[in-house]
mmCIF file of C-alpha atoms and ligand atoms in Angstrom:
data_model
loop_
_atom_site.group_PDB
_atom_site.id
_atom_site.type_symbol
_atom_site.label_atom_id
_atom_site.label_comp_id
_atom_site.label_asym_id
_atom_site.label_seq_id
_atom_site.Cartn_x
_atom_site.Cartn_y
_atom_site.Cartn_z
ATOM 1 C CA UNK A 1 -135.616 41.573 -120.228
ATOM 2 C CA UNK A 2 -133.434 40.020 -122.940
ATOM 3 C CA UNK A 3 -132.361 36.543 -121.826
ATOM 4 C CA UNK A 4 -128.672 36.926 -122.943
ATOM 5 C CA UNK A 5 -126.193 34.344 -121.745
ATOM 6 C CA UNK A 6 -125.826 35.324 -118.092
ATOM 7 C CA UNK A 7 -125.455 31.944 -116.229
ATOM 8 C CA UNK A 8 -128.343 31.428 -113.858
ATOM 9 C CA UNK A 9 -126.690 28.306 -112.499
ATOM 10 C CA UNK A 10 -123.182 26.947 -112.543
ATOM 11 C CA UNK A 11 -122.446 23.515 -110.968
ATOM 12 C CA UNK A 12 -118.820 22.273 -110.870
ATOM 13 C CA UNK A 13 -117.314 19.115 -109.558
ATOM 14 C CA UNK A 14 -120.385 18.372 -107.376
ATOM 15 C CA UNK A 15 -120.077 15.360 -105.185
ATOM 16 C CA UNK A 16 -122.590 13.618 -102.864
ATOM 17 C CA UNK A 17 -122.576 10.291 -101.161
ATOM 18 C CA UNK A 18 -125.154 8.615 -98.915
ATOM 19 C CA UNK A 19 -124.298 6.232 -96.168
ATOM 20 C CA UNK A 20 -126.357 3.099 -96.416
ATOM 21 C CA UNK A 21 -125.887 -0.185 -94.500
ATOM 22 C CA UNK A 22 -122.518 0.998 -93.225
ATOM 23 C CA UNK A 23 -121.285 1.787 -96.800
ATOM 24 C CA UNK A 24 -120.824 5.103 -98.557
ATOM 25 C CA UNK A 25 -122.642 5.081 -101.898
ATOM 26 C CA UNK A 26 -121.387 7.798 -104.195
ATOM 27 C CA UNK A 27 -124.338 9.192 -106.122
ATOM 28 C CA UNK A 28 -122.823 12.329 -107.616
ATOM 29 C CA UNK A 29 -119.098 11.944 -108.498
ATOM 30 C CA UNK A 30 -118.212 15.320 -109.954
ATOM 31 C CA UNK A 31 -121.162 16.764 -111.785
ATOM 32 C CA UNK A 32 -120.689 19.797 -114.086
ATOM 33 C CA UNK A 33 -123.641 21.665 -115.416
ATOM 34 C CA UNK A 34 -124.499 25.229 -116.446
ATOM 35 C CA UNK A 35 -127.893 26.715 -117.193
ATOM 36 C CA UNK A 36 -127.991 30.149 -118.859
ATOM 37 C CA UNK A 37 -130.732 32.683 -118.154
ATOM 38 C CA UNK A 38 -133.507 32.013 -120.583
ATOM 39 C CA UNK A 39 -132.413 28.480 -121.320
ATOM 40 C CA UNK A 40 -134.495 25.328 -120.713
ATOM 41 C CA UNK A 41 -132.636 22.121 -119.927
ATOM 42 C CA UNK A 42 -133.980 18.608 -119.449
ATOM 43 C CA UNK A 43 -132.127 16.405 -116.971
ATOM 44 C CA UNK A 44 -132.599 12.740 -117.729
ATOM 45 C CA UNK A 45 -131.082 9.577 -116.276
ATOM 46 C CA UNK A 46 -132.264 6.172 -115.104
ATOM 47 C CA UNK A 47 -134.152 5.784 -111.897
ATOM 48 C CA UNK A 48 -131.756 6.127 -108.927
ATOM 49 C CA UNK A 49 -129.114 7.927 -110.956
ATOM 50 C CA UNK A 50 -129.260 10.964 -108.589
ATOM 51 C CA UNK A 51 -131.473 13.454 -110.480
ATOM 52 C CA UNK A 52 -133.516 14.429 -107.452
ATOM 53 C CA UNK A 53 -130.383 14.514 -105.299
ATOM 54 C CA UNK A 54 -128.784 17.002 -107.788
ATOM 55 C CA UNK A 55 -131.965 19.154 -107.672
ATOM 56 C CA UNK A 56 -132.152 19.131 -103.863
ATOM 57 C CA UNK A 57 -128.487 20.258 -103.674
ATOM 58 C CA UNK A 58 -129.112 23.110 -106.192
ATOM 59 C CA UNK A 59 -132.112 24.173 -104.066
ATOM 60 C CA UNK A 60 -129.977 24.203 -100.969
ATOM 61 C CA UNK A 61 -132.247 21.609 -99.294
ATOM 62 C CA UNK A 62 -129.301 19.369 -98.622
ATOM 63 C CA UNK A 63 -125.513 19.957 -98.539
ATOM 64 C CA UNK A 64 -123.005 18.602 -101.014
ATOM 65 C CA UNK A 65 -119.814 16.777 -99.953
ATOM 66 C CA UNK A 66 -117.713 18.737 -102.417
ATOM 67 C CA UNK A 67 -117.794 20.923 -105.512
ATOM 68 C CA UNK A 68 -119.585 24.176 -106.018
ATOM 69 C CA UNK A 69 -123.043 25.498 -106.848
ATOM 70 C CA UNK A 70 -123.185 29.136 -107.995
ATOM 71 C CA UNK A 71 -126.627 30.782 -108.280
ATOM 72 C CA UNK A 72 -126.675 34.315 -109.713
ATOM 73 C CA UNK A 73 -122.942 34.617 -108.906
ATOM 74 C CA UNK A 74 -123.236 33.482 -105.310
ATOM 75 C CA UNK A 75 -121.703 30.245 -104.121
ATOM 76 C CA UNK A 76 -124.152 28.212 -101.936
ATOM 77 C CA UNK A 77 -121.354 26.979 -99.759
ATOM 78 C CA UNK A 78 -120.614 30.538 -98.657
ATOM 79 C CA UNK A 79 -124.096 30.849 -97.263
ATOM 80 C CA UNK A 80 -125.459 29.619 -93.913
ATOM 81 C CA UNK A 81 -128.876 27.993 -93.625
ATOM 82 C CA UNK A 82 -130.611 31.338 -93.400
ATOM 83 C CA UNK A 83 -128.845 32.620 -96.466
ATOM 84 C CA UNK A 84 -129.745 29.529 -98.486
ATOM 85 C CA UNK A 85 -133.378 29.795 -97.426
ATOM 86 C CA UNK A 86 -133.429 33.373 -98.419
ATOM 87 C CA UNK A 87 -131.821 32.604 -101.769
ATOM 88 C CA UNK A 88 -134.390 29.829 -102.355
ATOM 89 C CA UNK A 89 -137.252 32.110 -101.379
ATOM 90 C CA UNK A 90 -136.088 35.038 -103.574
ATOM 91 C CA UNK A 91 -134.342 33.498 -106.544
ATOM 92 C CA UNK A 92 -135.691 29.956 -107.093
ATOM 93 C CA UNK A 93 -138.981 28.545 -108.211
ATOM 94 C CA UNK A 94 -139.615 24.899 -107.262
ATOM 95 C CA UNK A 95 -142.145 22.499 -108.768
ATOM 96 C CA UNK A 96 -142.565 18.874 -107.791
ATOM 97 C CA UNK A 97 -144.490 15.866 -109.127
ATOM 98 C CA UNK A 98 -146.913 16.100 -106.163
ATOM 99 C CA UNK A 99 -148.060 19.678 -106.956
ATOM 100 C CA UNK A 100 -147.661 20.622 -103.245
ATOM 101 C CA UNK A 101 -150.397 23.303 -103.192
ATOM 102 C CA UNK A 102 -151.671 24.457 -99.807
ATOM 103 C CA UNK A 103 -155.059 22.747 -99.388
ATOM 104 C CA UNK A 104 -156.563 25.391 -97.147
ATOM 105 C CA UNK A 105 -155.871 28.253 -99.575
ATOM 106 C CA UNK A 106 -157.796 29.211 -102.730
ATOM 107 C CA UNK A 107 -156.085 29.119 -106.116
ATOM 108 C CA UNK A 108 -155.745 32.838 -105.964
ATOM 109 C CA UNK A 109 -153.984 32.715 -102.527
ATOM 110 C CA UNK A 110 -151.844 29.732 -103.586
ATOM 111 C CA UNK A 111 -150.706 31.730 -106.596
ATOM 112 C CA UNK A 112 -149.600 34.803 -104.675
ATOM 113 C CA UNK A 113 -148.251 32.891 -101.666
ATOM 114 C CA UNK A 114 -144.641 32.667 -102.775
ATOM 115 C CA UNK A 115 -144.331 36.189 -104.280
ATOM 116 C CA UNK A 116 -145.814 37.813 -101.118
ATOM 117 C CA UNK A 117 -143.479 35.908 -98.834
ATOM 118 C CA UNK A 118 -140.564 37.016 -101.057
ATOM 119 C CA UNK A 119 -141.888 40.607 -101.089
ATOM 120 C CA UNK A 120 -141.950 40.438 -104.856
ATOM 121 C CA UNK A 121 -145.688 40.517 -105.624
ATOM 122 C CA UNK A 122 -146.281 42.207 -109.006
ATOM 123 C CA UNK A 123 -150.028 42.533 -109.783
ATOM 124 C CA UNK A 124 -149.476 43.015 -113.540
ATOM 125 C CA UNK A 125 -147.307 39.877 -113.796
ATOM 126 C CA UNK A 126 -149.820 38.011 -111.603
ATOM 127 C CA UNK A 127 -152.638 38.920 -113.941
ATOM 128 C CA UNK A 128 -150.635 37.859 -116.885
ATOM 129 C CA UNK A 129 -149.816 34.493 -115.333
ATOM 130 C CA UNK A 130 -153.528 33.925 -114.518
ATOM 131 C CA UNK A 131 -154.432 34.613 -118.072
ATOM 132 C CA UNK A 132 -151.662 32.606 -119.767
ATOM 133 C CA UNK A 133 -152.217 29.630 -117.457
ATOM 134 C CA UNK A 134 -155.972 29.758 -118.064
ATOM 135 C CA UNK A 135 -156.801 30.012 -114.352
ATOM 136 C CA UNK A 136 -159.134 33.004 -114.393
ATOM 137 C CA UNK A 137 -162.258 30.926 -113.796
ATOM 138 C CA UNK A 138 -160.640 28.805 -111.086
ATOM 139 C CA UNK A 139 -159.352 31.494 -108.719
ATOM 140 C CA UNK A 140 -161.873 30.920 -105.971
ATOM 141 C CA UNK A 141 -161.564 27.141 -106.001
ATOM 142 C CA UNK A 142 -159.510 25.027 -103.568
ATOM 143 C CA UNK A 143 -156.869 22.593 -104.823
ATOM 144 C CA UNK A 144 -158.979 19.515 -104.134
ATOM 145 C CA UNK A 145 -161.497 20.889 -106.549
ATOM 146 C CA UNK A 146 -159.018 20.951 -109.443
ATOM 147 C CA UNK A 147 -157.750 18.336 -111.901
ATOM 148 C CA UNK A 148 -154.130 17.367 -111.780
ATOM 149 C CA UNK A 149 -153.241 19.419 -114.779
ATOM 150 C CA UNK A 150 -155.030 22.394 -113.237
ATOM 151 C CA UNK A 151 -153.160 21.944 -109.917
ATOM 152 C CA UNK A 152 -149.860 21.794 -111.702
ATOM 153 C CA UNK A 153 -150.590 24.952 -113.586
ATOM 154 C CA UNK A 154 -151.233 26.711 -110.350
ATOM 155 C CA UNK A 155 -147.939 25.304 -108.941
ATOM 156 C CA UNK A 156 -146.069 26.622 -111.969
ATOM 157 C CA UNK A 157 -147.777 30.022 -111.610
ATOM 158 C CA UNK A 158 -146.890 30.147 -107.866
ATOM 159 C CA UNK A 159 -143.244 29.242 -108.637
ATOM 160 C CA UNK A 160 -142.938 31.975 -111.391
ATOM 161 C CA UNK A 161 -144.877 34.696 -109.664
ATOM 162 C CA UNK A 162 -141.771 36.078 -107.837
ATOM 163 C CA UNK A 163 -139.893 36.051 -111.230
ATOM 164 C CA UNK A 164 -137.175 33.664 -110.061
ATOM 165 C CA UNK A 165 -133.710 33.417 -111.541
ATOM 166 C CA UNK A 166 -134.106 29.667 -112.014
ATOM 167 C CA UNK A 167 -137.098 27.283 -112.109
ATOM 168 C CA UNK A 168 -136.369 23.789 -110.894
ATOM 169 C CA UNK A 169 -138.881 21.031 -111.562
ATOM 170 C CA UNK A 170 -138.633 17.415 -110.559
ATOM 171 C CA UNK A 171 -140.791 15.248 -112.876
ATOM 172 C CA UNK A 172 -143.487 17.935 -112.818
ATOM 173 C CA UNK A 173 -145.733 16.109 -115.225
ATOM 174 C CA UNK A 174 -145.128 12.614 -113.839
ATOM 175 C CA UNK A 175 -148.692 12.446 -112.390
ATOM 176 C CA UNK A 176 -150.390 13.704 -115.565
ATOM 177 C CA UNK A 177 -151.607 11.866 -118.682
ATOM 178 C CA UNK A 178 -149.537 12.381 -121.813
ATOM 179 C CA UNK A 179 -151.735 15.054 -123.430
ATOM 180 C CA UNK A 180 -152.022 17.123 -120.216
ATOM 181 C CA UNK A 181 -148.257 16.706 -119.611
ATOM 182 C CA UNK A 182 -147.463 18.132 -123.023
ATOM 183 C CA UNK A 183 -149.875 21.059 -122.453
ATOM 184 C CA UNK A 184 -148.548 21.879 -119.059
ATOM 185 C CA UNK A 185 -144.907 21.666 -120.199
ATOM 186 C CA UNK A 186 -145.527 23.873 -123.187
ATOM 187 C CA UNK A 187 -147.069 26.472 -120.897
ATOM 188 C CA UNK A 188 -144.119 26.278 -118.451
ATOM 189 C CA UNK A 189 -141.609 26.586 -121.314
ATOM 190 C CA UNK A 190 -143.373 29.613 -122.785
ATOM 191 C CA UNK A 191 -143.608 31.343 -119.390
ATOM 192 C CA UNK A 192 -139.987 30.654 -118.655
ATOM 193 C CA UNK A 193 -139.017 32.204 -121.961
ATOM 194 C CA UNK A 194 -141.224 35.225 -121.064
ATOM 195 C CA UNK A 195 -139.492 35.749 -117.773
ATOM 196 C CA UNK A 196 -136.040 35.011 -119.092
ATOM 197 C CA UNK A 197 -135.261 32.704 -116.128
ATOM 198 C CA UNK A 198 -133.381 29.468 -116.453
ATOM 199 C CA UNK A 199 -135.353 26.181 -116.377
ATOM 200 C CA UNK A 200 -133.971 22.840 -115.202
ATOM 201 C CA UNK A 201 -136.457 19.955 -115.402
ATOM 202 C CA UNK A 202 -136.022 16.340 -114.399
ATOM 203 C CA UNK A 203 -137.926 13.937 -116.666
ATOM 204 C CA UNK A 204 -137.951 10.247 -117.523
ATOM 205 C CA UNK A 205 -139.460 11.086 -120.890
ATOM 206 C CA UNK A 206 -137.377 11.531 -124.062
ATOM 207 C CA UNK A 207 -140.500 12.974 -125.645
ATOM 208 C CA UNK A 208 -140.805 15.757 -123.020
ATOM 209 C CA UNK A 209 -136.998 16.299 -122.950
ATOM 210 C CA UNK A 210 -137.102 17.025 -126.684
ATOM 211 C CA UNK A 211 -139.526 19.988 -126.002
ATOM 212 C CA UNK A 212 -136.752 21.860 -124.101
ATOM 213 C CA UNK A 213 -133.651 23.653 -125.560
ATOM 214 C CA UNK A 214 -131.135 21.010 -124.445
ATOM 215 C CA UNK A 215 -130.894 17.631 -122.748
ATOM 216 C CA UNK A 216 -128.265 16.405 -120.361
ATOM 217 C CA UNK A 217 -128.006 12.885 -119.004
ATOM 218 C CA UNK A 218 -126.888 11.824 -115.531
ATOM 219 C CA UNK A 219 -125.170 8.476 -115.611
ATOM 220 C CA UNK A 220 -122.663 6.804 -113.191
ATOM 221 C CA UNK A 221 -122.541 10.006 -111.145
ATOM 222 C CA UNK A 222 -121.591 12.432 -113.863
ATOM 223 C CA UNK A 223 -123.056 14.391 -116.702
ATOM 224 C CA UNK A 224 -121.083 13.242 -119.731
HETATM 225 P P1 ADP B 301 -133.374 9.738 -109.110
HETATM 226 O O1 ADP B 301 -134.106 11.007 -108.754
HETATM 227 O O2 ADP B 301 -132.500 9.895 -110.260
HETATM 228 O O3 ADP B 301 -134.300 8.596 -109.266
HETATM 229 P P2 ADP B 301 -132.262 9.988 -106.396
HETATM 230 O O4 ADP B 301 -131.517 11.191 -106.438
HETATM 231 O O5 ADP B 301 -133.623 9.987 -105.767
HETATM 232 O O6 ADP B 301 -132.365 9.392 -107.906
HETATM 233 O O7 ADP B 301 -131.471 8.816 -105.668
HETATM 234 C C1 ADP B 301 -130.141 8.505 -106.120
HETATM 235 C C2 ADP B 301 -129.565 7.376 -105.169
HETATM 236 O O8 ADP B 301 -129.382 7.935 -103.893
HETATM 237 C C3 ADP B 301 -130.530 6.175 -105.042
HETATM 238 O O9 ADP B 301 -129.732 5.017 -105.012
HETATM 239 C C4 ADP B 301 -131.197 6.467 -103.714
HETATM 240 O O10 ADP B 301 -131.541 5.244 -103.091
HETATM 241 C C5 ADP B 301 -130.123 7.165 -102.915
HETATM 242 N N1 ADP B 301 -130.620 8.149 -101.945
HETATM 243 C C6 ADP B 301 -131.364 9.220 -102.225
HETATM 244 N N2 ADP B 301 -131.690 9.946 -101.114
HETATM 245 C C7 ADP B 301 -131.153 9.201 -100.077
HETATM 246 C C8 ADP B 301 -131.031 9.426 -98.645
HETATM 247 N N3 ADP B 301 -131.660 10.520 -98.065
HETATM 248 N N4 ADP B 301 -130.376 8.526 -97.880
HETATM 249 C C9 ADP B 301 -129.813 7.476 -98.518
HETATM 250 N N5 ADP B 301 -129.832 7.210 -99.743
HETATM 251 C C10 ADP B 301 -130.439 8.132 -100.577
HETATM 252 MG MG1 MG B 302 -136.138 11.472 -108.542
#
């Protein structure tokens, strides 16, 4: 599929506050952000600037106070909990710093878990993911028998197996050494380009941010 410029994600005027010690702390104060299909964007910002909050809202894991999030032309605020869960399952890939593989499942079963739940298992794409991620010799192992870099490659494969519209990653290489982080990110970027999905990745690292198409910075509650 040609990537084109179809927006995978459109965020406008997004606001979110947390109540802490009797006070409302405004974390997001009108965030605007668009990610096109086939585009990879690094989201940077100092610790506590609201990067994870923004990703959680986009994933529909928490509700915004105002503004709009449009995924594939659908506004999240128009969906109930079940609708948001279905959208997350069918259209989003999520990768976190802590890998979050299922310990009781083999690499093979971890890889197909998401796509089977979503009813989108594609054996040909699965085989290609295994090959490109270099996981063929690890399929029968369990997560605890893998290195951090190997675990994150499985997590990326799992997230991309259903061919999501948008891959969201929150400091996905934060637990990896520099060399492994570069390798894993290069793989993720190439696979994202192959699927034509959008990619939004939170990172602290200017070096890693430079590997993506574009960088945006969250500061004082807005993306300037
Ligand atoms: P980042 O990912 O950029 O480090 P976060 O989005 O995790 O930032 O947090 C942004 C701010 O919101 C921080 O000040 C944090 O303490 C606060 N915060 C995050 N989640 C909650 C929550 N569930 N309840 C109260 N405050 C929160
Ligand atoms: Mg964070």
